[in-house]
Short mmCIF file of C-alpha atoms and ligand atoms in Angstrom, two decimals:
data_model
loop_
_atom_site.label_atom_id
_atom_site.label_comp_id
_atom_site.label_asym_id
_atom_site.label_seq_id
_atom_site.Cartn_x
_atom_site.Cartn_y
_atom_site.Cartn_z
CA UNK A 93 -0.75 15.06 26.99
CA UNK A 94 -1.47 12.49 24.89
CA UNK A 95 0.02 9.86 27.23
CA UNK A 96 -1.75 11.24 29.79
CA UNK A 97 -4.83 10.80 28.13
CA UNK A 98 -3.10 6.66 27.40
CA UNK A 99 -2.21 6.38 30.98
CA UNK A 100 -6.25 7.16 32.35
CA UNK A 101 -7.74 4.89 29.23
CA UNK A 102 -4.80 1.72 30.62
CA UNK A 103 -5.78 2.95 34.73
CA UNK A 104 -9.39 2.03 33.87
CA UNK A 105 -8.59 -1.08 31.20
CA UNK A 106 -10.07 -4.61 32.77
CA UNK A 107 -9.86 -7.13 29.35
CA UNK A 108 -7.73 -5.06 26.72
CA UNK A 109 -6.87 -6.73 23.82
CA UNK A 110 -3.37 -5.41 21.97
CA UNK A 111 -3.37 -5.45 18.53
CA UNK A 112 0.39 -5.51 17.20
CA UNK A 113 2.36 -5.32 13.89
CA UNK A 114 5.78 -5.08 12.85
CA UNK A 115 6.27 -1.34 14.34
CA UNK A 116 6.68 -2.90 17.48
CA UNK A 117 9.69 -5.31 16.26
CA UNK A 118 11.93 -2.46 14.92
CA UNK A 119 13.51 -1.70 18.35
CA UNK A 120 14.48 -5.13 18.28
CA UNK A 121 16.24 -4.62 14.88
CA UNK A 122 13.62 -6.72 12.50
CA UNK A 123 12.64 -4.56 10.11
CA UNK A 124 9.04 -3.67 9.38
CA UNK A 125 7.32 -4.19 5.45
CA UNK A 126 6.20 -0.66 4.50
CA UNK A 127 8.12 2.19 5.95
CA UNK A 128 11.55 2.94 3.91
CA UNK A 129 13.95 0.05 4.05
CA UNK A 130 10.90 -1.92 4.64
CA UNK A 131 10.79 -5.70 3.47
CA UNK A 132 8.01 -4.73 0.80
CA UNK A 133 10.36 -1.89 0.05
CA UNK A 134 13.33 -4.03 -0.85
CA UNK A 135 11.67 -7.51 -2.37
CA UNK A 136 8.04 -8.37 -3.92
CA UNK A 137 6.28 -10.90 -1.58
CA UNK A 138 5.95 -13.83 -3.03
CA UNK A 139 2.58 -15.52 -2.65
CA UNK A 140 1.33 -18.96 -1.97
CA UNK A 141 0.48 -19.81 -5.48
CA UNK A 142 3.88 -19.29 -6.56
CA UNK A 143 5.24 -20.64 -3.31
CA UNK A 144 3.23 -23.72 -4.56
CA UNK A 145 3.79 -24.18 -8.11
CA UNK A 146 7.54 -22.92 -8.63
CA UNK A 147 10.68 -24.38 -7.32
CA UNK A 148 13.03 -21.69 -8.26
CA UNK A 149 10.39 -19.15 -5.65
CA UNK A 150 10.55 -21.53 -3.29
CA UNK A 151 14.25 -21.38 -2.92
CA UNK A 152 13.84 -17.54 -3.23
CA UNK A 153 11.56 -17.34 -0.49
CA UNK A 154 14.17 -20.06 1.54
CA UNK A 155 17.09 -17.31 0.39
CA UNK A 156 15.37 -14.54 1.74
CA UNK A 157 14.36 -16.34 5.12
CA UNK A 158 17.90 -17.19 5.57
CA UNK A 159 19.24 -13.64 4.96
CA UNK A 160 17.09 -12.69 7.71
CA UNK A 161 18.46 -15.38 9.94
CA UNK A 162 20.82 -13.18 12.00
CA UNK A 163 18.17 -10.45 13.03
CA UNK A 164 14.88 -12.76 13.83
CA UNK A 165 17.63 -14.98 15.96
CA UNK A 166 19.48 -12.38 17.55
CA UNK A 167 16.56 -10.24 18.77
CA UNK A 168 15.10 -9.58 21.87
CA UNK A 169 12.08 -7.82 22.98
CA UNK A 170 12.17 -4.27 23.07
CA UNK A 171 10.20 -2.04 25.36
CA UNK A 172 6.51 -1.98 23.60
CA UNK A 173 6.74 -6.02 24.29
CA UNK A 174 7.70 -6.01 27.57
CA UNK A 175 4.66 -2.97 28.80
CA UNK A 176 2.18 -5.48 26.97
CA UNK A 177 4.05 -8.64 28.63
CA UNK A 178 3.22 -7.03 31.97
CA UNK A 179 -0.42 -5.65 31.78
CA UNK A 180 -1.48 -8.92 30.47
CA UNK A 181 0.24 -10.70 33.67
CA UNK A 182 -1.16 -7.79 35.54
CA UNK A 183 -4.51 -9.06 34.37
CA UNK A 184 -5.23 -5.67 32.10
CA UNK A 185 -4.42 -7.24 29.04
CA UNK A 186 -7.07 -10.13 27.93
CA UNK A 187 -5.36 -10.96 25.42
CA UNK A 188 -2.36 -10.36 22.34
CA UNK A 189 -3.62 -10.42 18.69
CA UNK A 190 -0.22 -10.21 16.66
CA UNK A 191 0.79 -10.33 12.98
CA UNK A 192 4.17 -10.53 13.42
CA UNK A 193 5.88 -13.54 12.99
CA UNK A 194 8.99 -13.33 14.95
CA UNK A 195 8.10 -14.56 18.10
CA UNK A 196 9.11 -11.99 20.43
CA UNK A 197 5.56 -12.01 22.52
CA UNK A 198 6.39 -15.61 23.71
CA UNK A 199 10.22 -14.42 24.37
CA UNK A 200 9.00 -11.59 26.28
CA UNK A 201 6.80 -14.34 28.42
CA UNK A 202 3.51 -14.33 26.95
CA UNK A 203 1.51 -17.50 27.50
CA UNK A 204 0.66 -19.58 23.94
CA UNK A 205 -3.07 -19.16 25.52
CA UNK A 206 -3.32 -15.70 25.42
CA UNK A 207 -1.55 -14.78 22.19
CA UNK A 208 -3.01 -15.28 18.55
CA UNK A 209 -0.24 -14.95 16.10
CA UNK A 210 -3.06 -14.22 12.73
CA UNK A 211 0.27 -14.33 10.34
CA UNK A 212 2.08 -17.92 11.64
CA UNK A 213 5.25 -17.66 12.64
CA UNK A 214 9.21 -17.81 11.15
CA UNK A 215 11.08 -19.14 13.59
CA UNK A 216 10.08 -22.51 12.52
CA UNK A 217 8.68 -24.75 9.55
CA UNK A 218 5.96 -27.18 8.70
CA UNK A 219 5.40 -29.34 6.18
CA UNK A 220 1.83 -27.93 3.98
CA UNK A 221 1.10 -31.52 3.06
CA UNK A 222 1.04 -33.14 6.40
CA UNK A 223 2.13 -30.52 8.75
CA UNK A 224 5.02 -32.15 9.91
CA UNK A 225 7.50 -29.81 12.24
CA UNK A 226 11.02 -29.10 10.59
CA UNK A 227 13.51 -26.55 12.71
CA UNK A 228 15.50 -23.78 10.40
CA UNK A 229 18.49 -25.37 11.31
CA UNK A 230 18.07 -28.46 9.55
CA UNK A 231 16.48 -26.87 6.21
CA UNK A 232 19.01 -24.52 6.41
CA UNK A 233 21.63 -27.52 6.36
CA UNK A 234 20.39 -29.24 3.56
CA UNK A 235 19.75 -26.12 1.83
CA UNK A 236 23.49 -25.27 1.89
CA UNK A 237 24.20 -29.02 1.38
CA UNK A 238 22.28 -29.53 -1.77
CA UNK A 239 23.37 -26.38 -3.52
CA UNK A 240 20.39 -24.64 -2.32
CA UNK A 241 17.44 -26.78 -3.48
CA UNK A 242 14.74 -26.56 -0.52
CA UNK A 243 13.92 -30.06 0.81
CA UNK A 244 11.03 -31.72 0.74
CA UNK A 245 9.00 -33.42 3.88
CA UNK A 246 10.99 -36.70 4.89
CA UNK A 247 7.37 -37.88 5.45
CA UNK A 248 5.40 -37.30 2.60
CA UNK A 249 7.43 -35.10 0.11
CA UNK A 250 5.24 -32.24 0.59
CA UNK A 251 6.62 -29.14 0.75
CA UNK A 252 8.21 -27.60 3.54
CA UNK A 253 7.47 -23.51 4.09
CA UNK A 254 8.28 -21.34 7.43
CA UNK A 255 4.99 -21.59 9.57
CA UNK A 256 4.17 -17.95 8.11
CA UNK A 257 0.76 -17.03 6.19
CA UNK A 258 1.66 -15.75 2.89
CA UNK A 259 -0.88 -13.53 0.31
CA UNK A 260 -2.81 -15.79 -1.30
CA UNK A 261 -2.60 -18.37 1.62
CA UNK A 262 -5.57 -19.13 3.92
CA UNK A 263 -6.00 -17.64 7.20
CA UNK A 264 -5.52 -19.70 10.51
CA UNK A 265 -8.75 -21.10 11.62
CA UNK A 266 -8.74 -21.42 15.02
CA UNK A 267 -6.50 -18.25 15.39
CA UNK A 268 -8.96 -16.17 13.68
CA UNK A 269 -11.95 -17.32 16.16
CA UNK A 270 -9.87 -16.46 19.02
CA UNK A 271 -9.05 -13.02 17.46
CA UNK A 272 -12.95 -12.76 16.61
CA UNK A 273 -13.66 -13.65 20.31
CA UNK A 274 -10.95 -11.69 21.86
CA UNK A 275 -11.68 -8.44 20.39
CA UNK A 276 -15.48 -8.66 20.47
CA UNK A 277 -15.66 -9.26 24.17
CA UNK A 278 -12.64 -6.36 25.19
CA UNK A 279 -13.28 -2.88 26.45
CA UNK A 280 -9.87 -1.23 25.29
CA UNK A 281 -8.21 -2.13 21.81
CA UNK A 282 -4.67 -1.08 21.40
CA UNK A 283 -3.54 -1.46 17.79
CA UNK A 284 -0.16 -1.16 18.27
CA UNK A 285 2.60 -0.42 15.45
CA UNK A 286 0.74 -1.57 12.22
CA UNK A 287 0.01 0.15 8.83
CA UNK A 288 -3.40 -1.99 9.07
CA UNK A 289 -3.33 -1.95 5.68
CA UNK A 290 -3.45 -5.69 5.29
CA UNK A 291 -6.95 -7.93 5.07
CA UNK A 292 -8.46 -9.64 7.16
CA UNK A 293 -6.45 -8.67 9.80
CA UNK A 294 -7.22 -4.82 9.85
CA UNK A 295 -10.76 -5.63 10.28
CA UNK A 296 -10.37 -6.22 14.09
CA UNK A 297 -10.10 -2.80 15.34
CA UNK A 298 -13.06 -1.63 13.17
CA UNK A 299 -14.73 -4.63 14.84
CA UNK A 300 -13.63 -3.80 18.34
CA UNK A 301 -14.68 -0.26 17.63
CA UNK A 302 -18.24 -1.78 16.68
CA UNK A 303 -18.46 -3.55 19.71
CA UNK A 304 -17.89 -0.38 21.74
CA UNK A 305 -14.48 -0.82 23.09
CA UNK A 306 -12.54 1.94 23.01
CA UNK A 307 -10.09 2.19 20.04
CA UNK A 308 -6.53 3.69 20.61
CA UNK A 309 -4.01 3.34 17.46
CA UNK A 310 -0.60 4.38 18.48
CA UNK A 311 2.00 4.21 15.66
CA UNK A 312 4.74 6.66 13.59
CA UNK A 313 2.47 6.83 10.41
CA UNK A 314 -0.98 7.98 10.10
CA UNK A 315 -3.45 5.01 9.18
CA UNK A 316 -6.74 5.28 7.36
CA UNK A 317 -8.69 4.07 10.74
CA UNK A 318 -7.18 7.12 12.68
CA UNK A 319 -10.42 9.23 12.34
CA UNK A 320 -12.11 5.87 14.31
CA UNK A 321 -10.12 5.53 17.05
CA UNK A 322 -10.76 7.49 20.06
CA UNK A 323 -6.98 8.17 20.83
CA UNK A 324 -3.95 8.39 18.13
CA UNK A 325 -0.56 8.73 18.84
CA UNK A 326 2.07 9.43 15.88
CA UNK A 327 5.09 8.63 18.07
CA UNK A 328 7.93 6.05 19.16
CA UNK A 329 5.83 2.93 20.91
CA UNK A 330 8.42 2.08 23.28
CA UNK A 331 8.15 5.78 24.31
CA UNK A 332 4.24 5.87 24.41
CA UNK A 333 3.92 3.14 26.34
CA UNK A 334 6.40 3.88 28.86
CA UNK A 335 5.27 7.11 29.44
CA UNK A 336 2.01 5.73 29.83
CA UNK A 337 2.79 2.94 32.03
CA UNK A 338 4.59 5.97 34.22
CA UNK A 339 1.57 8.40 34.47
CA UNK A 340 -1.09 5.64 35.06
P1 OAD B 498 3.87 -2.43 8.18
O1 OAD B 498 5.31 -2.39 7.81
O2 OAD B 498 2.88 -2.35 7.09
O3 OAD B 498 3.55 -1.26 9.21
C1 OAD B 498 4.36 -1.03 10.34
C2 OAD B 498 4.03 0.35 10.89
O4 OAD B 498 4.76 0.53 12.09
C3 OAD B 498 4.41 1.48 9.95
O5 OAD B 498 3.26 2.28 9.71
C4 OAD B 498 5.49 2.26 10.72
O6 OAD B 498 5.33 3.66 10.59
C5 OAD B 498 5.24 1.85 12.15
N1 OAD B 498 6.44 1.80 13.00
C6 OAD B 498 7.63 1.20 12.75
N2 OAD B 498 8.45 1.28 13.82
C7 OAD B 498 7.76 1.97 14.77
C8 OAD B 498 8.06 2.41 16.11
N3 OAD B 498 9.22 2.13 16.70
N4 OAD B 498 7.11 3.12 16.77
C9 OAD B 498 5.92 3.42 16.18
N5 OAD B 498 5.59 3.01 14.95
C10 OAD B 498 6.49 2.30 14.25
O7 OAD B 498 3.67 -3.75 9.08
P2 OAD B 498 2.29 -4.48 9.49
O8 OAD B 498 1.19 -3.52 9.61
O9 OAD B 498 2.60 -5.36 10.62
O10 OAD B 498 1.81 -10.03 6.43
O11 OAD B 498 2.07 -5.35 8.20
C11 OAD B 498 0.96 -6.19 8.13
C12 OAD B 498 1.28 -7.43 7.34
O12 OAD B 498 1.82 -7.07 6.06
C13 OAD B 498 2.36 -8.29 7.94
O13 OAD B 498 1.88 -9.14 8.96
C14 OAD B 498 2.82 -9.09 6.76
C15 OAD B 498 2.90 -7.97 5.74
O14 OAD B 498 2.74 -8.36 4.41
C16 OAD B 498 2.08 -11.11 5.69
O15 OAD B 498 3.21 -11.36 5.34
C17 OAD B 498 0.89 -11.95 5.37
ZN1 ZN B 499 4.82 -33.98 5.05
#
């Protein structure tokens, strides 16, 4: 019923935004932060300050990245990114507002112009001084090389960090005006597989909400903006939104 109810709300949708977190990434096999056997669940995050200021966190945080290597390069989309993939070609979709970080919108064939990724992105690494572009490969080569001291920028000897946000780091400027743009101007918001438990970023559907789109949050967990949202669904995204995409 409740994809029923989906399936009329995406029929009538003309400049939906979605909304996504890492709920939509565990079908692909990258594991989410918060539900058991989350990343939160297994290590403390370690923020920008200490990111900064300690060497021995730095090659923590390098450690850690690595570990992950095999599932953030051996995954594909999964279902929930390939419905979005096609109602924003279909012209439904406005627009993608992600915090995930493992680049599996622009694998399932989302256009850089229509996806805001609020959290950076993993698959690759920048320099913080001068923002010079390093691949994993190569950091992960003179990681191993150099018994796993992190290098610095060949540039500038800044220091080189995945192209993520951490706590403690500043948001994205230019990503966060296109988020602010996106969802004020939509007339469906689909938040889509996140805890929204994390700030700034789970102030957009409360803004979308305020700017009278209509708010649907589909994910396995309640979250504290369910009693907002016009539509909630506690279920399996790649289910919802196939079922949806069937009965619209
Ligand atoms: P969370 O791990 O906090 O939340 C993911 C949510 O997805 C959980 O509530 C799960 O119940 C749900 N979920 C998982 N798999 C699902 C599935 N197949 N179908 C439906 N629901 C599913 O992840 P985010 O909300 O994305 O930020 O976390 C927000 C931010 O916290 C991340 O971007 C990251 C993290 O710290 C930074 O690192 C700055
Ligand atoms: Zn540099």
């Amino acid at each position: 019923a409740a994809c029923t109810e989906l399936g009329a709300i995406l029929a009538g949708m003309r400049r939906g935004v979605a909304f996504t977190g890492a709920g939509l990434s565990t079908e692909s096999g990258i594991p989410d932060f918060r539900s058991p056997g989350g990343l939160w669940t297994r290590n403390k995050p370690i923020d920008y300050g200490a990111f900064l200021s300690d060497r021995a966190m730095r090659r923590e945080a390098w450690r850690r990245r690595f570990a992950m290597e095999e599932a953030f390069a051996g995954a594909a989309p999964g279902r929930g990114h390939r419905r979005l993939a096609q109602w924003l070609a279909g012209g439904q979709l406005a627009g993608i507002v992600t915090q995930n970080i493992d680049g599996l919108h622009q694998a399932s064939g989302v256009p850089d112009e229509r996806l805001v990724e609020l959290h950076g992105n993993t698959t690759y690494a920048t320099c913080l001084d001068c923002g010079e572009r390093y691949e994993l490969d190569w950091v992960r080569q003179r990681f191993e090389a150099h018994a796993l001291a992190v290098p610095d920028c060949l540039d500038c000897g800044g220091p080189i960090k995945t192209a993520t946000i951490s706590f403690g780091q500043p948001m994205p400027r230019t990503a966060m005006v296109r988020a602010h743009e996106l969802t004020r101007a939509c007339d469906v918001f689909l938040a889509i597989g996140s805890s929204l438990v994390v700030w700034p970023a789970a102030g957009f559907p409360v803004e979308a909400k305020r700017h009278g789109a209509t708010l649907v949050i589909i994910n396995r967990e309640p979250t504290e903006f369910d009693e907002i949202a016009d539509l909630v669904i506690h279920a399996d995204i790649g289910d919802v939104l196939d079922a949806a995409a069937e009965t619209k």
